[in-house]
Amino acid sequence: AKEQGLWFHVDAAYGGALMFSEQHRAQLAGIEHADSVTFNPQKWLYVAKTCAMVLFRQFDVLQQHFRVLAPYMTDHEDWPNLGELTVQGTRHPDILKLWLSLQHLGQDSYNTMIEHNYRLTRLFTEAINVRPYLVLASEPQMNLVCFRSVPATISTEQQDTWNYQLQQFLLRQGCTFLSLPVYRGQRWLKAVLLNPFTTPDHIHRLFEQIDTYHEAANQPLSVDEVV
């Protein structure tokens, strides 16, 4: 980007928390060259919403291109008016929540929680790989896992409905919530292994429920049932 004179922005809204992980920090290699970085501590740093930011390498760029003058405010050349540099203007001291979290937990605790998420992700992925009727969208790089059910008895046209009904079945069991995003024209179940209180037992019970669904649902689905 620098050689071509381009602005180098890194969207680290979620993955930026890996800076606190000793083992996985290398995934952010090169971020130090960014002109700007998006980072949302309200995601993987467990800070209460709203806590999000855009970091700029050069403050002058932020002031020159994003400043909106307020004619009713006194202009001070000695220091910037931060209220002129954001969409909100006057706002709550959201950064205090991040500061308190960092003071209370510290880097070691965040490292421990992130590593715990990765262990659960590996366990979750292994549970998918040993079941021939489940497939991964891709090998997870963080703690997000996308997968879908593709049993041999269900046609390709019926798979979206099948996965939707699997999601609803899990909700009715009070087991867990999996979102259902569309990826490459297909519905996939998405798990976010984020909660620090999630245990391996929760994952084992989830897949027991998934097995129960596949064992009990023997009748082919009608394409007309697609929701």
CSV table of C-alpha atoms in Angstrom, one decimal:
chain,number,residue,atom,x,y,z
A,1,ALA,CA,0.0,0.0,0.0
A,2,LYS,CA,2.8,2.4,0.8
A,3,GLU,CA,4.6,1.8,-2.5
A,4,GLN,CA,1.4,2.5,-4.4
A,5,GLY,CA,0.5,5.5,-2.2
A,6,LEU,CA,-2.6,3.9,-0.8
A,7,TRP,CA,-4.2,4.3,2.6
A,8,PHE,CA,-3.7,1.1,4.6
A,9,HIS,CA,-6.7,0.4,6.9
A,10,VAL,CA,-7.0,-2.7,9.0
A,11,ASP,CA,-10.4,-3.8,10.2
A,12,ALA,CA,-9.5,-5.4,13.5
A,13,ALA,CA,-12.9,-4.8,15.1
A,14,TYR,CA,-13.0,-8.4,16.3
A,15,GLY,CA,-9.6,-9.9,15.9
A,16,GLY,CA,-7.7,-6.9,17.3
A,17,ALA,CA,-8.1,-8.6,20.7
A,18,LEU,CA,-5.4,-11.1,19.6
A,19,MET,CA,-2.8,-8.5,20.6
A,20,PHE,CA,-3.5,-9.8,24.1
A,21,SER,CA,-2.8,-13.4,23.1
A,22,GLU,CA,0.8,-14.6,23.4
A,23,GLN,CA,0.2,-17.6,21.2
A,24,HIS,CA,-1.9,-16.0,18.5
A,25,ARG,CA,-0.7,-12.4,18.3
A,26,ALA,CA,1.3,-13.3,15.2
A,27,GLN,CA,-1.9,-13.4,13.2
A,28,LEU,CA,-1.8,-9.6,13.4
A,29,ALA,CA,1.7,-9.3,12.0
A,30,GLY,CA,1.9,-6.2,9.9
A,31,ILE,CA,-0.8,-4.3,11.7
A,32,GLU,CA,1.8,-1.9,13.0
A,33,HIS,CA,2.2,-0.5,9.4
A,34,ALA,CA,-1.5,0.5,9.2
A,35,ASP,CA,-2.5,4.1,8.7
A,36,SER,CA,-5.7,3.4,10.6
A,37,VAL,CA,-7.2,0.5,12.6
A,38,THR,CA,-10.8,-0.3,13.6
A,39,PHE,CA,-11.0,-2.0,17.0
A,40,ASN,CA,-14.1,-2.8,19.1
A,41,PRO,CA,-13.3,-3.8,22.7
A,42,GLN,CA,-17.0,-4.5,23.1
A,43,LYS,CA,-16.4,-7.7,21.3
A,44,TRP,CA,-13.6,-10.0,22.3
A,45,LEU,CA,-12.4,-7.9,25.3
A,46,TYR,CA,-15.9,-8.3,26.9
A,47,VAL,CA,-16.4,-4.5,27.5
A,48,ALA,CA,-20.0,-3.5,27.8
A,49,LYS,CA,-21.4,-1.9,24.6
A,50,THR,CA,-20.7,0.7,23.3
A,51,CYS,CA,-16.9,0.7,23.2
A,52,ALA,CA,-15.5,1.0,19.7
A,53,MET,CA,-12.8,3.1,18.1
A,54,VAL,CA,-10.7,4.0,15.1
A,55,LEU,CA,-7.0,4.5,15.7
A,56,PHE,CA,-5.0,6.7,13.4
A,57,ARG,CA,-1.2,6.7,12.9
A,58,GLN,CA,-1.2,10.5,12.3
A,59,PHE,CA,-3.5,12.7,14.3
A,60,ASP,CA,-3.2,15.5,11.8
A,61,VAL,CA,-4.9,13.4,9.1
A,62,LEU,CA,-7.8,12.8,11.4
A,63,GLN,CA,-8.1,16.5,12.2
A,64,GLN,CA,-7.7,17.7,8.6
A,65,HIS,CA,-10.1,15.3,6.9
A,66,PHE,CA,-12.7,14.4,9.6
A,67,ARG,CA,-13.0,17.6,11.6
A,68,VAL,CA,-16.5,19.2,11.5
A,69,LEU,CA,-16.2,22.8,12.9
A,70,ALA,CA,-18.8,23.9,15.4
A,71,PRO,CA,-19.2,27.7,14.9
A,72,TYR,CA,-20.6,28.1,18.4
A,73,MET,CA,-17.5,26.6,20.0
A,74,THR,CA,-14.4,28.6,20.9
A,75,ASP,CA,-11.5,27.5,18.7
A,76,HIS,CA,-8.3,26.6,20.6
A,77,GLU,CA,-5.1,26.1,18.7
A,78,ASP,CA,-3.2,24.6,21.6
A,79,TRP,CA,-5.3,21.4,21.8
A,80,PRO,CA,-7.8,19.7,19.5
A,81,ASN,CA,-11.5,19.8,20.2
A,82,LEU,CA,-12.4,16.1,20.2
A,83,GLY,CA,-16.1,16.9,20.0
A,84,GLU,CA,-15.4,18.1,16.4
A,85,LEU,CA,-13.8,14.8,15.4
A,86,THR,CA,-16.6,12.3,15.9
A,87,VAL,CA,-20.1,11.8,14.6
A,88,GLN,CA,-21.5,11.9,18.1
A,89,GLY,CA,-19.8,15.1,19.3
A,90,THR,CA,-20.6,15.1,23.0
A,91,ARG,CA,-20.8,11.6,24.2
A,92,HIS,CA,-20.5,9.3,27.2
A,93,PRO,CA,-16.9,8.5,28.5
A,94,ASP,CA,-17.0,5.0,27.0
A,95,ILE,CA,-13.3,4.7,27.1
A,96,LEU,CA,-13.6,4.5,30.9
A,97,LYS,CA,-15.1,1.1,30.6
A,98,LEU,CA,-12.1,-0.1,28.6
A,99,TRP,CA,-9.6,1.4,31.1
A,100,LEU,CA,-11.4,-0.2,34.1
A,101,SER,CA,-11.5,-3.6,32.3
A,102,LEU,CA,-7.8,-3.4,31.6
A,103,GLN,CA,-7.0,-2.4,35.1
A,104,HIS,CA,-9.2,-5.1,36.6
A,105,LEU,CA,-8.3,-8.0,34.3
A,106,GLY,CA,-5.0,-7.1,32.8
A,107,GLN,CA,-3.2,-8.7,29.8
A,108,ASP,CA,-2.6,-12.0,31.6
A,109,SER,CA,-6.4,-12.6,32.2
A,110,TYR,CA,-7.3,-11.6,28.6
A,111,ASN,CA,-4.6,-14.0,27.3
A,112,THR,CA,-6.1,-16.8,29.5
A,113,MET,CA,-9.6,-16.2,28.3
A,114,ILE,CA,-8.6,-16.0,24.6
A,115,GLU,CA,-6.7,-19.2,24.9
A,116,HIS,CA,-9.7,-20.8,26.5
A,117,ASN,CA,-11.8,-19.7,23.5
A,118,TYR,CA,-9.3,-21.4,21.2
A,119,ARG,CA,-9.3,-24.6,23.1
A,120,LEU,CA,-13.1,-24.7,22.9
A,121,THR,CA,-12.9,-23.9,19.2
A,122,ARG,CA,-10.6,-26.9,18.6
A,123,LEU,CA,-13.0,-29.1,20.6
A,124,PHE,CA,-15.9,-27.8,18.6
A,125,THR,CA,-14.2,-28.4,15.3
A,126,GLU,CA,-13.1,-31.9,16.3
A,127,ALA,CA,-16.8,-32.7,17.1
A,128,ILE,CA,-17.8,-31.6,13.6
A,129,ASN,CA,-15.0,-33.5,11.9
A,130,VAL,CA,-15.9,-36.9,13.5
A,131,ARG,CA,-19.5,-36.6,12.2
A,132,PRO,CA,-19.9,-37.5,8.5
A,133,TYR,CA,-23.1,-35.5,8.2
A,134,LEU,CA,-21.5,-32.2,9.3
A,135,VAL,CA,-19.1,-30.1,7.2
A,136,LEU,CA,-17.1,-27.0,8.0
A,137,ALA,CA,-17.2,-23.9,5.8
A,138,SER,CA,-13.5,-23.5,6.5
A,139,GLU,CA,-11.0,-24.2,9.2
A,140,PRO,CA,-11.5,-21.5,11.9
A,141,GLN,CA,-8.7,-19.0,12.3
A,142,MET,CA,-10.2,-17.6,15.5
A,143,ASN,CA,-13.2,-18.6,17.7
A,144,LEU,CA,-15.8,-18.4,15.0
A,145,VAL,CA,-17.0,-21.7,13.5
A,146,CYS,CA,-19.3,-22.1,10.5
A,147,PHE,CA,-20.7,-25.5,9.7
A,148,ARG,CA,-23.8,-27.1,8.2
A,149,SER,CA,-25.6,-30.4,8.3
A,150,VAL,CA,-25.5,-32.4,5.0
A,151,PRO,CA,-26.9,-35.8,5.7
A,152,ALA,CA,-27.0,-38.2,2.8
A,153,THR,CA,-30.8,-38.6,3.0
A,154,ILE,CA,-31.4,-34.9,2.4
A,155,SER,CA,-31.2,-33.4,-1.1
A,156,THR,CA,-29.1,-30.3,-1.9
A,157,GLU,CA,-32.3,-28.3,-2.4
A,158,GLN,CA,-33.6,-29.3,1.1
A,159,GLN,CA,-30.4,-28.6,3.0
A,160,ASP,CA,-31.2,-25.0,3.9
A,161,THR,CA,-34.5,-26.0,5.4
A,162,TRP,CA,-32.8,-28.8,7.2
A,163,ASN,CA,-30.3,-26.5,8.8
A,164,TYR,CA,-32.9,-23.9,9.7
A,165,GLN,CA,-35.0,-26.6,11.4
A,166,LEU,CA,-31.9,-27.9,13.2
A,167,GLN,CA,-31.3,-24.3,14.6
A,168,GLN,CA,-34.9,-24.1,15.7
A,169,PHE,CA,-34.7,-27.6,17.3
A,170,LEU,CA,-31.7,-26.5,19.4
A,171,LEU,CA,-33.5,-23.3,20.5
A,172,ARG,CA,-36.5,-25.4,21.6
A,173,GLN,CA,-34.2,-27.6,23.7
A,174,GLY,CA,-32.8,-24.5,25.5
A,175,CYS,CA,-29.4,-25.8,24.5
A,176,THR,CA,-27.7,-23.0,22.7
A,177,PHE,CA,-28.2,-20.4,20.0
A,178,LEU,CA,-26.5,-20.7,16.6
A,179,SER,CA,-27.0,-17.9,14.1
A,180,LEU,CA,-27.8,-18.8,10.5
A,181,PRO,CA,-25.9,-16.6,8.1
A,182,VAL,CA,-26.0,-17.0,4.3
A,183,TYR,CA,-22.6,-17.9,2.8
A,184,ARG,CA,-22.2,-18.4,-1.0
A,185,GLY,CA,-25.9,-18.8,-1.3
A,186,GLN,CA,-26.3,-21.4,1.4
A,187,ARG,CA,-27.4,-21.3,5.0
A,188,TRP,CA,-24.7,-22.1,7.6
A,189,LEU,CA,-24.8,-22.5,11.3
A,190,LYS,CA,-22.4,-20.2,13.1
A,191,ALA,CA,-21.1,-20.6,16.6
A,192,VAL,CA,-19.1,-18.0,18.4
A,193,LEU,CA,-17.0,-19.5,21.2
A,194,LEU,CA,-16.7,-16.3,23.2
A,195,ASN,CA,-18.4,-16.7,26.6
A,196,PRO,CA,-15.6,-17.3,29.2
A,197,PHE,CA,-18.0,-19.5,31.2
A,198,THR,CA,-18.5,-22.0,28.4
A,199,THR,CA,-17.1,-25.4,29.2
A,200,PRO,CA,-16.3,-28.5,27.2
A,201,ASP,CA,-19.4,-30.0,28.8
A,202,HIS,CA,-21.6,-27.4,27.1
A,203,ILE,CA,-20.1,-28.4,23.7
A,204,HIS,CA,-20.6,-32.1,24.4
A,205,ARG,CA,-24.2,-31.6,25.3
A,206,LEU,CA,-24.8,-29.4,22.2
A,207,PHE,CA,-23.5,-32.2,19.9
A,208,GLU,CA,-25.6,-34.8,21.7
A,209,GLN,CA,-28.6,-32.6,20.9
A,210,ILE,CA,-27.5,-32.4,17.2
A,211,ASP,CA,-27.1,-36.2,17.1
A,212,THR,CA,-30.6,-36.6,18.6
A,213,TYR,CA,-32.0,-34.4,15.9
A,214,HIS,CA,-30.4,-36.4,13.2
A,215,GLU,CA,-31.5,-39.7,14.7
A,216,ALA,CA,-35.1,-38.6,15.1
A,217,ALA,CA,-35.7,-36.7,11.9
A,218,ASN,CA,-36.1,-39.5,9.4
A,219,GLN,CA,-38.7,-38.0,7.0
A,220,PRO,CA,-37.4,-36.1,4.0
A,221,LEU,CA,-38.3,-32.4,4.0
A,222,SER,CA,-40.4,-30.6,1.4
A,223,VAL,CA,-38.7,-27.8,-0.5
A,224,ASP,CA,-42.0,-25.8,0.1
A,225,GLU,CA,-41.0,-25.7,3.8
A,226,VAL,CA,-38.1,-23.3,3.2
A,227,VAL,CA,-38.5,-20.3,5.4
